[in-house]
């Protein structure tokens, strides 16, 4: 069950010419694909572009009508390899995944695809997950475009522009026989807007209109001697064809301004940020009209030399606004102007930070520096500097009112997450066997490396937790404990770390957190969900896959059974000489479970049926005030409050109403032999006659015991 359903939104995918589409950026991209006559789409879930495949999954009826094939791929390499369909056949295809980590995984397929070239339009839509809202390492897709020679679009964040650039990307791909990558930032994916739709285009070749004769062309096989010819073809044919298309179709945009002796050259994706910063400095109006001329690069690779030279040659200086590092665009612009003997001064990272997200405050500061040093005779740059100083002064005053910066709040597990008790168990087992090195992995479980658990010494990649332990496992007293989610297992964990360990007879302990979904990206289906995105049975099980590659020691434990988990972990750590020991911690993602169960419960209540909700609490009289339960559990609903006993000054543990009844707090207290202060309460709504009778009996029995206690006192 995906994080959300797009059943209502996908109705807009049927809109035709002259009608307006309203919605999020990633939905607009989906509509653009259908308007472009795409024949096939594939992808691997990853924020912020996960919704593209989710939307198309909810639009299965429309895809069937158009004959569009949709695949939810096992990883990004599988998605990129789908584009081979466009190498020999004039069919359009699109794939999507998260960058830059997804592009790393897909790079082998992309390299071969770019070498061979394509005859059908091939588009890669990546989520350029960079900046403070990112969940990954801070790198850029730009380097891949330069390395493999595919074209890179970074469209201005406006729905109409994004949709147009998707359609132009297919045309550019076909005109230059080269794949095109479109990078969309987080805000572009989730921004809302409207655009004038066009009719969907049924592809000429699809699963409804079959290709009768396979095509073989030896010149499109990526093997020598063809690869030597392909490299020359990239430079001699494809590159000039791309520049010709970009120029004739005006992919990049020129924005006029009255301060004409300076200018800004910026990535298209940065446009909204830059205009907002200019507006704050009084250099743009509420409609986005800028006083400073701009060259907006909707295509950041390749650059069109004539456009850069013509924009720059009449200006004293330009500022290149390029988020991230290295400064590829700035370096290339300097080289182009030098070759053309243009004396315009090029500024960039000397005015703006070398690395990090270019938020409003950063851009305002950089623009103020540029205006002060840009040698413009048409504006007094110190005015911008004064405005930046005024804003900074106001910010400092706000901080003083707040009493200083707010405390950092690290990300953590959701309430009731089945992965939390596993890390409680790892902390507890170390009290018995000594410290262990934990090789962590990508996924929700990576939050365990932060407070309060601080479990996880390294993270090397998705599904690579076990593989990254190989070099160290033979050098430690205790074996390395590696972590892997079931998403990472199917992504590449099975074929890297597990296969390596079995093949090399390496020692190690692997904990597979099986929650049944790609939870962190929106609960997309994976093989261990049991069904695919079309709700067809997958018939794939982690246990069978492990046995298939030769793992002998496999045990499955319920995630919430902390005591049992501690015992199995201890056994696995102490079982040296038995090769790889795998523990499968099984527990469904609580968010997915709640999204499924809450509507059912609401319907039962509406029908007057009996509903039981489980909650946990703390007996104040029993609580010792040690709060070890909070440190070991880490549940956001387990906190402290002032005791109702006026003679007790220390706070007591308290469970808030956000409790989902997972029982982790009580399990931790029992396994760690803490104070027996936790209790379970079943809240019965629409009780039956039996429920009411048993309630009366319980109250009388409890009253009887309370009466005896008072009599003794």
XYZ file of C-alpha atoms in Angstrom, residues 63-594:
532
model
C -1.789 2.997 -19.525
C -3.621 -0.078 -20.783
C -5.664 2.030 -23.176
C -2.537 3.711 -24.547
C -0.502 0.503 -24.574
C 2.190 1.906 -22.238
C 4.318 -0.676 -20.412
C 5.187 0.041 -16.741
C 7.835 -1.710 -14.639
C 8.712 -1.232 -10.974
C 12.388 -2.162 -11.133
C 14.503 -4.034 -8.593
C 17.119 -1.266 -8.606
C 18.302 1.726 -10.612
C 20.558 -0.352 -12.848
C 17.548 -2.377 -13.926
C 15.630 0.821 -14.628
C 18.420 2.360 -16.736
C 18.849 -0.895 -18.664
C 15.213 -0.641 -19.793
C 16.266 2.230 -22.060
C 18.046 -0.263 -24.316
C 14.638 -0.630 -25.973
C 15.315 2.735 -27.623
C 18.773 1.793 -28.936
C 17.493 0.011 -32.065
C 13.811 0.867 -32.151
C 12.122 4.269 -32.678
C 10.175 4.086 -29.437
C 10.209 6.570 -26.592
C 10.965 5.463 -23.051
C 11.485 7.076 -19.651
C 12.940 5.833 -16.391
C 13.175 7.502 -13.004
C 15.200 7.173 -9.828
C 16.879 9.166 -7.087
C 20.202 10.843 -7.735
C 23.074 10.856 -7.064
C 23.083 7.479 -5.339
C 20.709 5.983 -7.902
C 22.793 7.324 -10.757
C 25.816 5.608 -9.193
C 24.026 2.271 -9.353
C 22.756 2.919 -12.885
C 26.065 4.232 -14.258
C 27.172 1.005 -15.992
C 23.965 0.791 -18.005
C 24.050 4.543 -18.705
C 27.628 4.404 -19.979
C 26.826 1.627 -22.445
C 23.579 3.317 -23.476
C 25.375 6.592 -24.219
C 28.101 4.843 -26.165
C 25.675 2.995 -28.432
C 23.283 5.933 -28.746
C 19.532 5.771 -29.277
C 17.121 6.173 -32.177
C 14.041 6.488 -29.957
C 13.776 9.248 -27.372
C 15.281 8.158 -24.038
C 14.659 10.236 -20.897
C 15.995 9.737 -17.373
C 14.069 11.717 -14.726
C 16.138 11.966 -11.553
C 15.408 13.529 -8.198
C 18.397 15.806 -7.635
C 18.309 15.298 -3.882
C 20.721 18.048 -2.853
C 20.664 20.446 0.066
C 19.252 20.680 3.573
C 16.182 18.599 2.713
C 18.312 15.812 1.282
C 18.635 12.327 2.707
C 21.834 11.314 0.876
C 25.447 12.215 0.224
C 25.932 15.650 -1.317
C 26.997 15.129 -4.921
C 25.654 16.176 -8.329
C 24.445 14.436 -11.469
C 26.369 16.908 -13.632
C 29.573 14.851 -13.481
C 27.797 11.822 -14.958
C 26.520 13.869 -17.891
C 30.046 15.076 -18.647
C 31.573 11.622 -18.205
C 29.134 9.675 -20.370
C 28.129 12.492 -22.744
C 24.382 12.602 -22.233
C 22.504 15.888 -22.112
C 21.340 17.334 -18.781
C 18.178 19.418 -18.335
C 17.553 21.471 -15.185
C 14.197 23.132 -15.980
C 12.938 26.358 -14.466
C 10.505 25.374 -11.642
C 7.202 26.271 -13.282
C 4.821 23.531 -14.342
C 4.319 24.758 -17.886
C 8.074 25.033 -18.387
C 8.741 21.589 -16.894
C 6.116 19.948 -19.115
C 7.481 21.664 -22.227
C 11.024 20.617 -21.371
C 9.958 16.967 -20.970
C 8.545 16.993 -24.489
C 11.559 18.881 -25.840
C 13.881 16.389 -24.123
C 12.456 13.530 -26.187
C 12.870 15.572 -29.361
C 16.463 16.473 -28.454
C 17.230 12.829 -27.678
C 15.989 11.760 -31.109
C 17.618 14.670 -32.939
C 21.039 13.886 -31.431
C 20.683 10.099 -30.847
C 21.588 10.692 -27.199
C 19.764 10.033 -23.901
C 18.659 13.085 -21.925
C 18.608 13.330 -18.138
C 16.250 15.758 -16.415
C 17.099 16.660 -12.839
C 14.266 17.835 -10.600
C 14.944 19.295 -7.177
C 12.812 18.537 -4.128
C 10.828 21.763 -4.376
C 10.162 21.308 -8.100
C 8.710 17.850 -7.499
C 6.325 19.018 -4.796
C 5.458 22.510 -5.999
C 1.900 23.011 -7.221
C 0.645 24.938 -10.209
C -1.268 24.683 -13.446
C -0.554 24.392 -17.142
C -2.473 24.085 -20.383
C -2.666 20.401 -21.200
C -2.362 18.709 -24.566
C -3.856 15.436 -25.803
C -2.171 12.212 -24.758
C -0.394 10.519 -27.653
C -0.779 6.810 -28.244
C 2.679 5.493 -29.205
C 3.165 4.033 -32.661
C 4.831 0.951 -31.197
C 3.594 -0.460 -27.886
C 2.257 -3.607 -26.291
C -0.906 -2.984 -28.297
C 0.890 -2.294 -31.600
C 3.683 -4.834 -31.762
C 7.013 -4.640 -33.577
C 7.047 -7.550 -36.019
C 10.736 -7.700 -37.029
C 13.666 -7.431 -34.566
C 16.435 -5.038 -35.601
C 20.150 -5.903 -35.395
C 22.817 -3.275 -35.954
C 26.380 -4.285 -35.107
C 27.410 -0.629 -34.943
C 25.204 -0.223 -31.853
C 26.906 -2.973 -29.852
C 29.222 -1.538 -27.185
C 32.260 -3.614 -28.061
C 35.461 -2.759 -29.930
C 35.897 -1.753 -32.675
C 32.390 -0.204 -32.619
C 33.134 1.679 -29.360
C 35.904 3.669 -31.064
C 33.515 4.747 -33.788
C 30.828 5.522 -31.195
C 33.161 7.856 -29.321
C 33.919 9.819 -32.480
C 30.198 9.855 -33.317
C 29.484 11.498 -29.948
C 31.779 14.412 -30.749
C 31.469 14.723 -34.540
C 27.731 14.113 -34.974
C 25.700 14.004 -31.770
C 27.226 17.064 -30.058
C 26.710 19.450 -33.028
C 23.186 18.069 -33.495
C 22.395 18.799 -29.850
C 23.728 22.372 -30.048
C 21.702 22.958 -33.218
C 18.497 21.738 -31.577
C 19.076 23.714 -28.367
C 19.679 26.908 -30.333
C 16.803 26.573 -32.798
C 14.266 25.647 -30.117
C 15.454 28.242 -27.596
C 15.619 25.769 -24.723
C 17.547 28.266 -22.600
C 15.757 31.504 -21.712
C 16.926 35.130 -21.790
C 15.399 37.522 -19.255
C 15.825 41.232 -20.036
C 16.654 43.850 -17.401
C 17.452 47.554 -17.307
C 20.748 47.131 -15.406
C 22.339 45.907 -18.598
C 26.066 46.170 -17.833
C 25.983 43.122 -15.526
C 24.164 39.799 -15.747
C 23.307 36.516 -14.045
C 23.812 33.041 -15.540
C 21.988 30.416 -13.521
C 20.793 26.837 -13.504
C 17.118 26.725 -14.471
C 16.264 24.941 -11.243
C 17.602 27.895 -9.248
C 15.357 30.467 -10.963
C 12.669 30.772 -8.270
C 15.254 31.101 -5.504
C 17.174 33.768 -7.392
C 14.084 35.823 -8.218
C 12.972 35.641 -4.564
C 16.382 36.897 -3.443
C 16.323 39.696 -6.036
C 12.860 40.700 -4.907
C 14.032 40.919 -1.279
C 16.815 43.234 -2.475
C 14.360 45.387 -4.408
C 15.645 44.206 -7.790
C 12.602 42.202 -8.944
C 8.852 42.679 -8.650
C 6.141 40.299 -7.414
C 5.628 39.004 -10.978
C 9.254 37.909 -11.215
C 10.464 40.660 -13.531
C 14.154 41.176 -12.800
C 16.101 44.402 -13.222
C 19.270 42.368 -13.800
C 19.384 40.424 -17.117
C 19.511 36.656 -16.736
C 20.487 33.679 -18.870
C 18.421 30.804 -17.486
C 20.018 27.459 -18.365
C 17.223 24.928 -18.719
C 19.914 22.759 -20.324
C 23.070 22.872 -18.208
C 25.009 20.383 -20.334
C 26.015 20.982 -23.011
C 26.264 24.754 -22.898
C 25.648 26.578 -26.176
C 28.802 28.680 -26.759
C 27.091 31.362 -28.870
C 24.424 31.932 -26.212
C 26.987 32.347 -23.436
C 29.220 34.639 -25.518
C 26.367 36.807 -26.825
C 24.923 37.227 -23.331
C 28.271 38.095 -21.736
C 30.213 40.132 -24.281
C 28.456 43.472 -23.708
C 28.601 43.248 -19.911
C 31.306 44.255 -17.445
C 30.754 41.179 -15.283
C 28.433 38.207 -14.839
C 27.644 36.060 -11.820
C 27.306 32.313 -12.369
C 24.841 30.891 -9.853
C 25.648 27.187 -9.687
C 24.510 25.195 -6.677
C 26.850 22.445 -5.549
C 30.440 21.619 -6.326
C 32.660 21.324 -8.300
C 31.786 24.462 -10.270
C 31.509 22.735 -13.658
C 29.386 25.428 -15.330
C 31.489 28.337 -14.090
C 34.698 26.706 -15.339
C 33.183 25.974 -18.738
C 31.850 29.542 -19.114
C 35.286 30.947 -18.300
C 36.827 28.682 -20.929
C 34.233 29.634 -23.559
C 34.719 33.377 -22.988
C 38.480 33.009 -22.978
C 38.406 31.162 -26.319
C 36.148 33.899 -27.735
C 38.485 36.592 -26.322
C 35.642 38.162 -24.349
C 36.979 40.263 -21.451
C 33.866 40.074 -19.254
C 34.729 39.192 -15.645
C 33.129 35.903 -14.563
C 32.218 35.566 -10.885
C 30.792 32.528 -9.149
C 32.170 30.651 -6.193
C 34.204 33.723 -5.232
C 30.882 35.396 -4.346
C 28.850 32.350 -3.284
C 29.687 29.370 -1.045
C 31.691 26.538 -2.589
C 29.200 23.963 -1.327
C 25.802 23.726 0.294
C 22.259 24.638 -0.643
C 21.661 28.113 -2.026
C 18.735 29.195 0.135
C 17.406 32.758 0.086
C 19.784 34.202 2.667
C 22.821 32.698 0.919
C 21.761 34.064 -2.468
C 21.029 37.524 -1.058
C 24.479 37.699 0.493
C 26.137 36.538 -2.746
C 24.129 38.918 -4.903
C 24.983 41.831 -2.589
C 28.694 41.016 -2.912
C 28.354 40.819 -6.690
C 26.552 44.169 -6.890
C 29.196 45.788 -4.706
C 32.104 44.428 -6.734
C 30.527 43.983 -10.149
C 31.614 47.432 -11.396
C 28.143 48.344 -12.621
C 27.639 52.036 -13.375
C 23.855 51.612 -13.354
C 23.278 50.624 -9.715
C 24.724 51.516 -6.334
C 25.721 48.152 -4.909
C 25.998 49.274 -1.287
C 22.188 49.551 -1.089
C 21.889 45.782 -1.448
C 24.546 45.280 1.217
C 22.580 47.499 3.629
C 19.400 45.464 3.051
C 21.242 42.220 3.743
C 22.614 43.719 6.959
C 19.121 44.863 7.998
C 17.708 41.381 7.420
C 20.554 39.805 9.398
C 19.928 42.255 12.229
C 16.237 41.297 12.302
C 17.207 37.619 12.366
C 19.503 38.168 15.326
C 16.759 40.044 17.174
C 14.383 37.122 16.563
C 16.987 34.722 17.954
C 17.335 36.856 21.081
C 13.563 36.812 21.592
C 13.597 33.017 21.258
C 16.431 32.818 23.760
C 18.979 31.598 21.219
C 18.990 28.984 18.486
C 16.496 26.155 18.828
C 18.003 22.835 19.926
C 18.802 20.329 17.207
C 16.256 17.567 16.794
C 17.747 14.561 15.003
C 15.425 12.460 12.836
C 14.194 9.272 14.426
C 11.947 6.280 14.042
C 8.185 6.687 13.785
C 6.002 5.780 16.742
C 5.652 1.998 16.852
C 8.345 1.364 14.224
C 9.291 -2.349 14.296
C 12.948 -1.493 13.736
C 13.311 0.399 17.030
C 13.135 -2.702 19.277
C 15.839 -4.437 17.215
C 18.316 -1.693 18.069
C 17.237 -1.780 21.700
C 18.122 -5.487 21.578
C 21.535 -4.742 20.015
C 22.305 -2.311 22.841
C 21.203 -4.846 25.447
C 23.157 -7.765 23.969
C 26.376 -5.722 24.102
C 26.023 -5.629 27.888
C 26.414 -9.428 27.779
C 28.939 -10.075 24.985
C 30.859 -6.814 24.907
C 30.965 -4.057 22.283
C 30.392 -4.944 18.645
C 31.081 -3.050 15.442
C 27.794 -2.429 13.635
C 27.909 -1.990 9.866
C 24.817 0.091 9.063
C 22.903 0.530 5.829
C 20.630 2.948 3.973
C 16.986 3.041 4.998
C 14.802 4.065 7.931
C 17.084 1.974 10.119
C 19.990 4.358 9.451
C 18.344 6.643 12.054
C 19.698 4.213 14.656
C 23.121 5.809 14.161
C 21.737 8.925 15.882
C 20.465 9.525 19.415
C 19.399 7.728 21.524
C 20.785 4.482 20.054
C 24.032 5.566 18.357
C 24.242 2.095 16.810
C 26.068 1.969 13.495
C 29.728 2.692 12.790
C 29.634 3.107 8.995
C 27.201 3.490 6.095
C 28.518 2.684 2.614
C 25.434 2.337 0.418
C 22.006 0.836 -0.057
C 22.153 -2.905 0.580
C 25.906 -2.756 1.236
C 25.857 -3.079 5.027
C 27.171 -6.649 4.942
C 29.569 -6.103 2.031
C 31.150 -3.162 3.855
C 31.996 -5.404 6.830
C 34.184 -7.857 4.900
C 37.507 -6.049 5.325
C 37.075 -5.719 9.076
C 35.280 -8.893 10.125
C 38.403 -11.037 10.570
C 40.183 -8.450 12.722
C 37.723 -7.966 15.595
C 37.186 -9.991 18.736
C 33.418 -10.041 18.222
C 32.061 -10.554 14.711
C 30.701 -7.525 12.897
C 26.914 -7.167 13.125
C 25.603 -5.880 9.794
C 22.213 -4.300 9.214
C 20.136 -4.512 6.047
C 16.528 -3.699 5.252
C 14.479 -5.978 3.027
C 14.495 -3.206 0.419
C 18.302 -3.158 0.473
C 18.354 -6.969 0.399
C 16.538 -7.079 -2.945
C 18.271 -3.945 -4.273
C 21.800 -5.384 -4.173
C 22.438 -6.901 -0.765
C 21.803 -10.464 -1.933
C 24.247 -10.257 -4.834
C 27.000 -8.342 -3.016
C 27.478 -8.911 0.709
C 25.600 -12.194 1.076
C 27.051 -13.785 -2.063
C 30.538 -12.545 -1.077
C 30.312 -13.995 2.429
C 29.062 -17.384 1.282
C 31.588 -17.591 -1.578
C 34.536 -16.639 0.656
C 33.302 -18.569 3.741
C 33.474 -15.333 5.746
C 32.235 -14.984 9.309
C 29.566 -12.425 10.182
C 26.149 -11.669 11.605
C 23.484 -10.089 9.397
C 20.217 -8.667 10.710
C 17.627 -8.214 7.951
C 14.847 -5.835 8.965
C 11.836 -7.156 7.113
C 9.037 -4.586 7.268
C 7.546 -5.485 3.894
C 7.942 -2.197 1.996
C 10.321 0.453 0.723
C 9.039 2.427 3.693
C 11.299 5.485 3.677
C 10.204 6.468 0.155
C 6.450 5.939 0.545
C 5.651 2.247 1.112
C 6.248 1.074 -2.437
C 5.962 -2.669 -2.973
C 9.128 -4.770 -3.042
C 9.474 -8.529 -3.627
C 9.004 -9.369 0.064
C 5.738 -7.391 0.179
C 4.174 -10.428 -1.443
C 2.632 -8.503 -4.337
C 3.893 -6.094 -6.974
C 2.534 -2.633 -7.746
C -0.232 -4.259 -9.816
C -1.209 -6.454 -6.819
C 0.008 -9.602 -8.579
C 1.552 -12.242 -6.310
C 5.354 -12.104 -6.374
C 6.053 -15.530 -4.871
C 9.443 -14.332 -3.606
C 10.730 -14.848 -0.070
C 13.936 -13.729 1.649
C 14.324 -17.133 3.323
C 14.228 -18.954 -0.015
C 16.708 -16.542 -1.573
C 19.133 -17.044 1.332
C 18.920 -20.808 1.077
C 19.362 -20.553 -2.682
C 22.789 -18.926 -2.341
C 23.893 -21.350 0.379
C 23.256 -19.635 3.717
C 22.834 -22.365 6.349
C 22.167 -20.388 9.551
C 18.870 -18.477 9.237
C 16.483 -17.613 12.065
C 13.329 -15.480 12.003
C 12.245 -13.492 15.083
C 9.376 -11.068 15.583
C 10.780 -7.546 15.786
C 8.844 -6.618 18.939
C 10.029 -9.694 20.896
C 13.052 -7.987 22.404
C 13.929 -10.777 24.830
C 13.914 -13.382 22.054
C 15.893 -11.035 19.811
C 18.579 -10.561 22.486
C 18.931 -14.336 22.861
C 19.185 -14.968 19.107
C 21.674 -12.121 18.660
C 23.806 -13.517 21.477
C 23.728 -16.978 19.911
C 24.661 -15.606 16.484
C 27.555 -13.517 17.841
C 28.964 -16.454 19.813
C 28.575 -19.016 16.996
C 31.982 -18.521 15.397
C 32.922 -21.097 12.783
C 29.417 -21.325 11.333
C 29.922 -18.825 8.510
C 27.277 -16.191 7.880
C 24.480 -16.102 10.467
C 21.329 -14.317 9.340
C 18.557 -13.080 11.626
C 15.353 -11.933 9.949
C 13.570 -9.421 12.175
C 10.003 -9.535 10.971
C 7.525 -6.747 11.661
C 5.312 -4.753 9.314
C 5.963 -1.037 8.972
C 3.681 0.583 11.559
C 2.775 3.523 9.327
C 1.614 1.172 6.586
C -0.299 -0.880 9.123
C -1.966 2.186 10.626
